[in-house]
PDB file of C-alpha atoms in Angstrom:
ATOM      1  CA  UNK A  23      86.198  45.444 131.963  1.00 90.00           C
ATOM      2  CA  UNK A  24      85.072  48.475 129.666  1.00 91.00           C
ATOM      3  CA  UNK A  25      82.970  46.003 127.527  1.00 89.00           C
ATOM      4  CA  UNK A  26      79.339  47.050 127.179  1.00 89.00           C
ATOM      5  CA  UNK A  27      77.951  43.941 125.274  1.00 90.00           C
ATOM      6  CA  UNK A  28      74.569  42.646 126.760  1.00 93.00           C
ATOM      7  CA  UNK A  29      75.806  39.048 126.453  1.00 92.00           C
ATOM      8  CA  UNK A  30      78.899  39.698 128.652  1.00 94.00           C
ATOM      9  CA  UNK A  31      76.601  41.315 131.278  1.00 96.00           C
ATOM     10  CA  UNK A  32      74.362  38.287 131.228  1.00 95.00           C
ATOM     11  CA  UNK A  33      77.104  35.893 131.494  1.00 96.00           C
ATOM     12  CA  UNK A  34      78.616  37.747 134.403  1.00 95.00           C
ATOM     13  CA  UNK A  35      75.268  37.860 136.147  1.00 94.00           C
ATOM     14  CA  UNK A  36      75.000  34.165 135.762  1.00 95.00           C
ATOM     15  CA  UNK A  37      78.255  33.578 137.685  1.00 97.00           C
ATOM     16  CA  UNK A  38      77.235  35.837 140.589  1.00 95.00           C
ATOM     17  CA  UNK A  39      76.926  32.916 143.103  1.00 96.00           C
ATOM     18  CA  UNK A  40      80.354  31.581 142.020  1.00 97.00           C
ATOM     19  CA  UNK A  41      82.008  34.935 142.184  1.00 97.00           C
ATOM     20  CA  UNK A  42      80.658  35.407 145.786  1.00 96.00           C
ATOM     21  CA  UNK A  43      81.985  32.101 146.817  1.00 97.00           C
ATOM     22  CA  UNK A  44      85.333  32.959 145.459  1.00 97.00           C
ATOM     23  CA  UNK A  45      85.501  36.348 146.912  1.00 96.00           C
ATOM     24  CA  UNK A  46      85.891  38.038 143.558  1.00 94.00           C
ATOM     25  CA  UNK A  47      84.100  41.125 141.824  1.00 92.00           C
ATOM     26  CA  UNK A  48      83.019  40.473 138.224  1.00 93.00           C
ATOM     27  CA  UNK A  49      82.452  43.893 136.836  1.00 93.00           C
ATOM     28  CA  UNK A  50      82.106  44.500 133.075  1.00 94.00           C
ATOM     29  CA  UNK A  51      80.669  47.904 131.938  1.00 95.00           C
ATOM     30  CA  UNK A  52      83.008  50.349 133.739  1.00 95.00           C
ATOM     31  CA  UNK A  53      83.013  52.699 130.800  1.00 94.00           C
ATOM     32  CA  UNK A  54      80.655  54.943 128.968  1.00 91.00           C
ATOM     33  CA  UNK A  55      78.360  51.984 128.717  1.00 88.00           C
ATOM     34  CA  UNK A  56      76.923  51.628 131.235  1.00 94.00           C
ATOM     35  CA  UNK A  57      78.118  54.106 133.958  1.00 96.00           C
ATOM     36  CA  UNK A  58      76.291  57.309 133.024  1.00 96.00           C
ATOM     37  CA  UNK A  59      73.157  55.561 131.569  1.00 97.00           C
ATOM     38  CA  UNK A  60      72.805  53.510 134.720  1.00 97.00           C
ATOM     39  CA  UNK A  61      73.128  56.488 136.916  1.00 96.00           C
ATOM     40  CA  UNK A  62      70.236  57.942 135.043  1.00 98.00           C
ATOM     41  CA  UNK A  63      68.107  54.801 135.362  1.00 98.00           C
ATOM     42  CA  UNK A  64      68.766  54.465 139.088  1.00 98.00           C
ATOM     43  CA  UNK A  65      67.905  58.301 139.554  1.00 98.00           C
ATOM     44  CA  UNK A  66      64.561  57.840 137.609  1.00 98.00           C
ATOM     45  CA  UNK A  67      63.618  54.726 139.507  1.00 98.00           C
ATOM     46  CA  UNK A  68      64.089  56.734 142.794  1.00 98.00           C
ATOM     47  CA  UNK A  69      61.983  59.521 141.277  1.00 98.00           C
ATOM     48  CA  UNK A  70      59.321  57.074 140.281  1.00 98.00           C
ATOM     49  CA  UNK A  71      59.323  53.988 142.327  1.00 98.00           C
ATOM     50  CA  UNK A  72      56.389  52.443 140.637  1.00 98.00           C
ATOM     51  CA  UNK A  73      57.662  52.887 137.089  1.00 98.00           C
ATOM     52  CA  UNK A  74      56.781  49.939 134.754  1.00 98.00           C
ATOM     53  CA  UNK A  75      58.779  51.173 131.642  1.00 98.00           C
ATOM     54  CA  UNK A  76      62.258  52.706 131.323  1.00 98.00           C
ATOM     55  CA  UNK A  77      63.702  54.260 128.071  1.00 98.00           C
ATOM     56  CA  UNK A  78      67.320  55.340 127.836  1.00 98.00           C
ATOM     57  CA  UNK A  79      69.309  56.901 125.106  1.00 96.00           C
ATOM     58  CA  UNK A  80      72.467  59.017 124.317  1.00 94.00           C
ATOM     59  CA  UNK A  81      73.708  61.582 121.718  1.00 93.00           C
ATOM     60  CA  UNK A  82      77.218  61.884 120.658  1.00 85.00           C
ATOM     61  CA  UNK A  83      79.045  63.447 117.812  1.00 74.00           C
ATOM     62  CA  UNK A  84      82.345  61.877 118.513  1.00 67.00           C
ATOM     63  CA  UNK A  85      82.089  59.041 116.021  1.00 64.00           C
ATOM     64  CA  UNK A  86      83.138  55.430 116.708  1.00 66.00           C
ATOM     65  CA  UNK A  87      86.365  53.950 117.407  1.00 71.00           C
ATOM     66  CA  UNK A  88      87.585  50.932 115.325  1.00 75.00           C
ATOM     67  CA  UNK A  89      86.860  48.499 118.364  1.00 76.00           C
ATOM     68  CA  UNK A  90      83.168  49.726 118.941  1.00 74.00           C
ATOM     69  CA  UNK A  91      82.528  49.696 115.129  1.00 75.00           C
ATOM     70  CA  UNK A  92      83.715  45.946 115.020  1.00 77.00           C
ATOM     71  CA  UNK A  93      81.642  45.049 118.066  1.00 74.00           C
ATOM     72  CA  UNK A  94      78.546  46.643 116.329  1.00 73.00           C
ATOM     73  CA  UNK A  95      79.401  44.682 113.106  1.00 74.00           C
ATOM     74  CA  UNK A  96      79.646  41.349 114.991  1.00 77.00           C
ATOM     75  CA  UNK A  97      76.251  41.948 116.600  1.00 76.00           C
ATOM     76  CA  UNK A  98      74.362  42.881 113.420  1.00 77.00           C
ATOM     77  CA  UNK A  99      73.423  39.267 112.738  1.00 76.00           C
ATOM     78  CA  UNK A 100      71.821  38.962 116.139  1.00 81.00           C
ATOM     79  CA  UNK A 101      69.370  41.850 115.603  1.00 85.00           C
ATOM     80  CA  UNK A 102      68.112  44.071 118.228  1.00 91.00           C
ATOM     81  CA  UNK A 103      67.495  43.538 121.990  1.00 94.00           C
ATOM     82  CA  UNK A 104      64.918  45.027 124.339  1.00 97.00           C
ATOM     83  CA  UNK A 105      63.478  43.902 127.712  1.00 97.00           C
ATOM     84  CA  UNK A 106      59.664  43.228 127.859  1.00 97.00           C
ATOM     85  CA  UNK A 107      57.719  41.908 130.866  1.00 97.00           C
ATOM     86  CA  UNK A 108      61.107  41.255 132.590  1.00 96.00           C
ATOM     87  CA  UNK A 109      62.360  39.143 129.773  1.00 96.00           C
ATOM     88  CA  UNK A 110      65.223  39.865 127.265  1.00 95.00           C
ATOM     89  CA  UNK A 111      63.863  39.406 123.890  1.00 95.00           C
ATOM     90  CA  UNK A 112      65.342  39.389 120.294  1.00 93.00           C
ATOM     91  CA  UNK A 113      63.697  41.963 117.909  1.00 94.00           C
ATOM     92  CA  UNK A 114      64.533  43.214 114.396  1.00 91.00           C
ATOM     93  CA  UNK A 115      67.108  45.782 113.840  1.00 88.00           C
ATOM     94  CA  UNK A 116      65.605  49.190 114.154  1.00 88.00           C
ATOM     95  CA  UNK A 117      62.787  47.716 115.979  1.00 92.00           C
ATOM     96  CA  UNK A 118      61.201  50.891 117.343  1.00 94.00           C
ATOM     97  CA  UNK A 119      61.577  54.585 116.328  1.00 95.00           C
ATOM     98  CA  UNK A 120      60.489  57.749 117.964  1.00 96.00           C
ATOM     99  CA  UNK A 121      61.396  61.416 118.464  1.00 96.00           C
ATOM    100  CA  UNK A 122      63.676  62.051 121.351  1.00 97.00           C
ATOM    101  CA  UNK A 123      64.984  65.279 122.743  1.00 96.00           C
ATOM    102  CA  UNK A 124      68.448  64.269 124.184  1.00 95.00           C
ATOM    103  CA  UNK A 125      69.111  67.627 125.202  1.00 91.00           C
ATOM    104  CA  UNK A 126      70.016  69.575 121.889  1.00 88.00           C
ATOM    105  CA  UNK A 127      66.349  69.356 120.279  1.00 92.00           C
ATOM    106  CA  UNK A 128      64.065  66.698 119.048  1.00 95.00           C
ATOM    107  CA  UNK A 129      65.714  63.992 116.818  1.00 95.00           C
ATOM    108  CA  UNK A 130      64.564  60.812 115.259  1.00 96.00           C
ATOM    109  CA  UNK A 131      66.034  57.783 117.078  1.00 96.00           C
ATOM    110  CA  UNK A 132      65.899  54.024 117.059  1.00 94.00           C
ATOM    111  CA  UNK A 133      66.464  51.118 119.416  1.00 95.00           C
ATOM    112  CA  UNK A 134      69.797  49.373 119.719  1.00 92.00           C
ATOM    113  CA  UNK A 135      70.930  46.390 121.446  1.00 92.00           C
ATOM    114  CA  UNK A 136      72.730  48.291 124.162  1.00 92.00           C
ATOM    115  CA  UNK A 137      73.996  46.918 127.437  1.00 94.00           C
ATOM    116  CA  UNK A 138      71.454  48.625 129.511  1.00 97.00           C
ATOM    117  CA  UNK A 139      68.742  46.305 128.468  1.00 97.00           C
ATOM    118  CA  UNK A 140      70.405  43.841 130.955  1.00 97.00           C
ATOM    119  CA  UNK A 141      72.213  46.086 133.408  1.00 97.00           C
ATOM    120  CA  UNK A 142      69.403  48.624 134.111  1.00 98.00           C
ATOM    121  CA  UNK A 143      66.907  45.670 134.931  1.00 97.00           C
ATOM    122  CA  UNK A 144      69.314  44.486 137.676  1.00 96.00           C
ATOM    123  CA  UNK A 145      69.806  48.069 138.943  1.00 96.00           C
ATOM    124  CA  UNK A 146      66.035  49.006 138.876  1.00 98.00           C
ATOM    125  CA  UNK A 147      63.973  45.915 138.489  1.00 98.00           C
ATOM    126  CA  UNK A 148      61.819  47.916 135.860  1.00 98.00           C
ATOM    127  CA  UNK A 149      60.393  45.210 133.517  1.00 98.00           C
ATOM    128  CA  UNK A 150      60.388  46.935 130.165  1.00 98.00           C
ATOM    129  CA  UNK A 151      63.625  48.615 129.012  1.00 98.00           C
ATOM    130  CA  UNK A 152      64.749  50.051 125.450  1.00 98.00           C
ATOM    131  CA  UNK A 153      67.817  52.108 124.455  1.00 97.00           C
ATOM    132  CA  UNK A 154      67.781  54.661 121.662  1.00 96.00           C
ATOM    133  CA  UNK A 155      70.302  56.508 119.623  1.00 92.00           C
ATOM    134  CA  UNK A 156      69.776  59.365 117.145  1.00 92.00           C
ATOM    135  CA  UNK A 157      69.417  58.066 113.594  1.00 90.00           C
ATOM    136  CA  UNK A 158      68.304  59.684 110.396  1.00 90.00           C
ATOM    137  CA  UNK A 159      64.800  58.254 109.277  1.00 90.00           C
ATOM    138  CA  UNK A 160      66.124  56.933 105.912  1.00 90.00           C
ATOM    139  CA  UNK A 161      68.875  54.866 107.846  1.00 87.00           C
ATOM    140  CA  UNK A 162      66.022  53.639 110.151  1.00 90.00           C
ATOM    141  CA  UNK A 163      64.072  52.498 107.092  1.00 90.00           C
ATOM    142  CA  UNK A 164      67.270  50.889 105.549  1.00 87.00           C
ATOM    143  CA  UNK A 165      68.023  48.880 108.771  1.00 84.00           C
ATOM    144  CA  UNK A 166      64.417  47.612 108.826  1.00 86.00           C
ATOM    145  CA  UNK A 167      64.536  46.666 105.179  1.00 85.00           C
ATOM    146  CA  UNK A 168      67.715  44.684 105.717  1.00 82.00           C
ATOM    147  CA  UNK A 169      66.544  42.788 108.493  1.00 83.00           C
ATOM    148  CA  UNK A 170      65.409  40.037 106.203  1.00 83.00           C
ATOM    149  CA  UNK A 171      69.013  39.228 105.296  1.00 85.00           C
ATOM    150  CA  UNK A 172      70.360  39.750 108.746  1.00 82.00           C
ATOM    151  CA  UNK A 173      71.881  36.171 108.870  1.00 84.00           C
ATOM    152  CA  UNK A 174      74.079  37.048 106.147  1.00 85.00           C
ATOM    153  CA  UNK A 175      76.042  39.273 108.343  1.00 82.00           C
ATOM    154  CA  UNK A 176      77.380  36.241 110.286  1.00 83.00           C
ATOM    155  CA  UNK A 177      78.985  34.747 107.150  1.00 86.00           C
ATOM    156  CA  UNK A 178      82.830  34.716 107.920  1.00 88.00           C
ATOM    157  CA  UNK A 179      83.913  36.144 104.509  1.00 89.00           C
ATOM    158  CA  UNK A 180      81.513  39.124 104.816  1.00 84.00           C
ATOM    159  CA  UNK A 181      82.688  39.805 108.487  1.00 87.00           C
ATOM    160  CA  UNK A 182      86.246  39.717 107.167  1.00 89.00           C
ATOM    161  CA  UNK A 183      85.432  42.107 104.328  1.00 90.00           C
ATOM    162  CA  UNK A 184      83.562  44.675 106.599  1.00 85.00           C
ATOM    163  CA  UNK A 185      86.324  44.432 109.262  1.00 87.00           C
ATOM    164  CA  UNK A 186      88.856  45.258 106.589  1.00 89.00           C
ATOM    165  CA  UNK A 187      86.808  48.387 105.551  1.00 86.00           C
ATOM    166  CA  UNK A 188      86.628  49.367 109.295  1.00 83.00           C
ATOM    167  CA  UNK A 189      90.437  48.893 109.740  1.00 85.00           C
ATOM    168  CA  UNK A 190      91.060  51.041 106.695  1.00 82.00           C
ATOM    169  CA  UNK A 191      88.522  53.842 107.150  1.00 80.00           C
ATOM    170  CA  UNK A 192      87.568  53.997 110.902  1.00 79.00           C
ATOM    171  CA  UNK A 193      90.114  56.000 112.943  1.00 77.00           C
ATOM    172  CA  UNK A 194      87.914  56.962 115.984  1.00 73.00           C
ATOM    173  CA  UNK A 195      88.097  60.521 117.581  1.00 75.00           C
ATOM    174  CA  UNK A 196      91.332  62.357 118.006  1.00 78.00           C
ATOM    175  CA  UNK A 197      92.560  63.612 121.387  1.00 78.00           C
ATOM    176  CA  UNK A 198      91.330  67.072 120.376  1.00 80.00           C
ATOM    177  CA  UNK A 199      87.954  65.777 119.490  1.00 76.00           C
ATOM    178  CA  UNK A 200      87.711  63.964 122.681  1.00 76.00           C
ATOM    179  CA  UNK A 201      88.331  66.950 124.632  1.00 78.00           C
ATOM    180  CA  UNK A 202      85.912  69.178 122.716  1.00 78.00           C
ATOM    181  CA  UNK A 203      82.948  66.978 122.173  1.00 82.00           C
ATOM    182  CA  UNK A 204      80.219  66.224 124.949  1.00 88.00           C
ATOM    183  CA  UNK A 205      77.611  63.504 125.039  1.00 92.00           C
ATOM    184  CA  UNK A 206      74.075  63.991 126.102  1.00 94.00           C
ATOM    185  CA  UNK A 207      72.504  60.989 128.148  1.00 96.00           C
ATOM    186  CA  UNK A 208      68.643  60.988 128.392  1.00 98.00           C
ATOM    187  CA  UNK A 209      66.153  58.628 130.247  1.00 98.00           C
ATOM    188  CA  UNK A 210      62.339  58.456 130.688  1.00 98.00           C
ATOM    189  CA  UNK A 211      60.240  56.359 133.074  1.00 98.00           C
ATOM    190  CA  UNK A 212      56.498  55.726 132.862  1.00 98.00           C
ATOM    191  CA  UNK A 213      54.084  54.109 135.492  1.00 98.00           C
ATOM    192  CA  UNK A 214      50.860  52.370 134.931  1.00 98.00           C
ATOM    193  CA  UNK A 215      48.982  55.610 135.355  1.00 97.00           C
ATOM    194  CA  UNK A 216      50.711  57.155 132.338  1.00 97.00           C
ATOM    195  CA  UNK A 217      52.753  59.506 134.379  1.00 98.00           C
ATOM    196  CA  UNK A 218      56.190  60.295 133.030  1.00 98.00           C
ATOM    197  CA  UNK A 219      59.541  61.653 134.419  1.00 98.00           C
ATOM    198  CA  UNK A 220      62.497  62.553 132.262  1.00 98.00           C
ATOM    199  CA  UNK A 221      66.067  63.036 133.108  1.00 98.00           C
ATOM    200  CA  UNK A 222      68.915  64.416 131.056  1.00 97.00           C
ATOM    201  CA  UNK A 223      72.757  64.842 131.879  1.00 96.00           C
ATOM    202  CA  UNK A 224      75.824  65.865 129.860  1.00 95.00           C
ATOM    203  CA  UNK A 225      79.105  64.047 130.094  1.00 93.00           C
ATOM    204  CA  UNK A 226      82.505  64.079 128.673  1.00 90.00           C
ATOM    205  CA  UNK A 227      82.987  62.389 125.387  1.00 87.00           C
ATOM    206  CA  UNK A 228      82.240  58.647 125.718  1.00 87.00           C
ATOM    207  CA  UNK A 229      85.929  57.535 125.336  1.00 86.00           C
ATOM    208  CA  UNK A 230      87.174  60.243 127.795  1.00 89.00           C
ATOM    209  CA  UNK A 231      84.456  59.410 130.328  1.00 92.00           C
ATOM    210  CA  UNK A 232      85.536  55.756 130.052  1.00 92.00           C
ATOM    211  CA  UNK A 233      89.091  56.334 131.040  1.00 92.00           C
ATOM    212  CA  UNK A 234      87.983  58.296 134.239  1.00 93.00           C
ATOM    213  CA  UNK A 235      84.991  56.066 135.184  1.00 95.00           C
ATOM    214  CA  UNK A 236      87.093  52.768 134.965  1.00 95.00           C
ATOM    215  CA  UNK A 237      89.796  54.265 137.288  1.00 95.00           C
ATOM    216  CA  UNK A 238      87.127  55.397 139.754  1.00 94.00           C
ATOM    217  CA  UNK A 239      85.485  52.005 139.737  1.00 92.00           C
ATOM    218  CA  UNK A 240      88.978  50.336 140.367  1.00 91.00           C
ATOM    219  CA  UNK A 241      89.442  52.702 143.111  1.00 92.00           C
ATOM    220  CA  UNK A 242      86.128  52.257 144.708  1.00 88.00           C
ATOM    221  CA  UNK A 243      86.352  48.465 144.615  1.00 79.00           C
TER     222      UNK A 243
END
């Protein structure tokens, strides 16, 4: 499945023994999230086996599809997610901010509840994991200020209203945009000594990459 939601990954992992007994593979995340970011995570773990903290992120100019936008809307009421001391914990939206050079120069970025907070832990066993995306500082402050009314985003009428706005205005990238635009993926690991290693890769547009990576995963399985 191409879904990249952390709850789906957690659920799939909880069914591991049943899947093994049945002789089937449960494999969400065969798209942009989490294939390239997980590759970066595993490469960084190999480069620093004693890493205790992993930070990932990506920068794309392609915009969001209606499906991705609706998923993000549904998750707003649940807040952010990071992993600390090996445990998946709930945090406010816009929990942390920092300057990150994803490959196109330093940009302000904030944490988001991306699927890698689950999958990268199973891939690397690193106990502290967070994921960042570029976000303008005023928007980060807005996300933080709205955190107090986060439960309101679960109200059915508000979900319907905002979903209608997405249906009307969010169209997603065109074929020409998907061909022309690239995505930067960044990762950083840190060990107890304070040593740091960084990795960056550039990929196709996330939606274009999803098509190819999903096919490759199916062929490999």
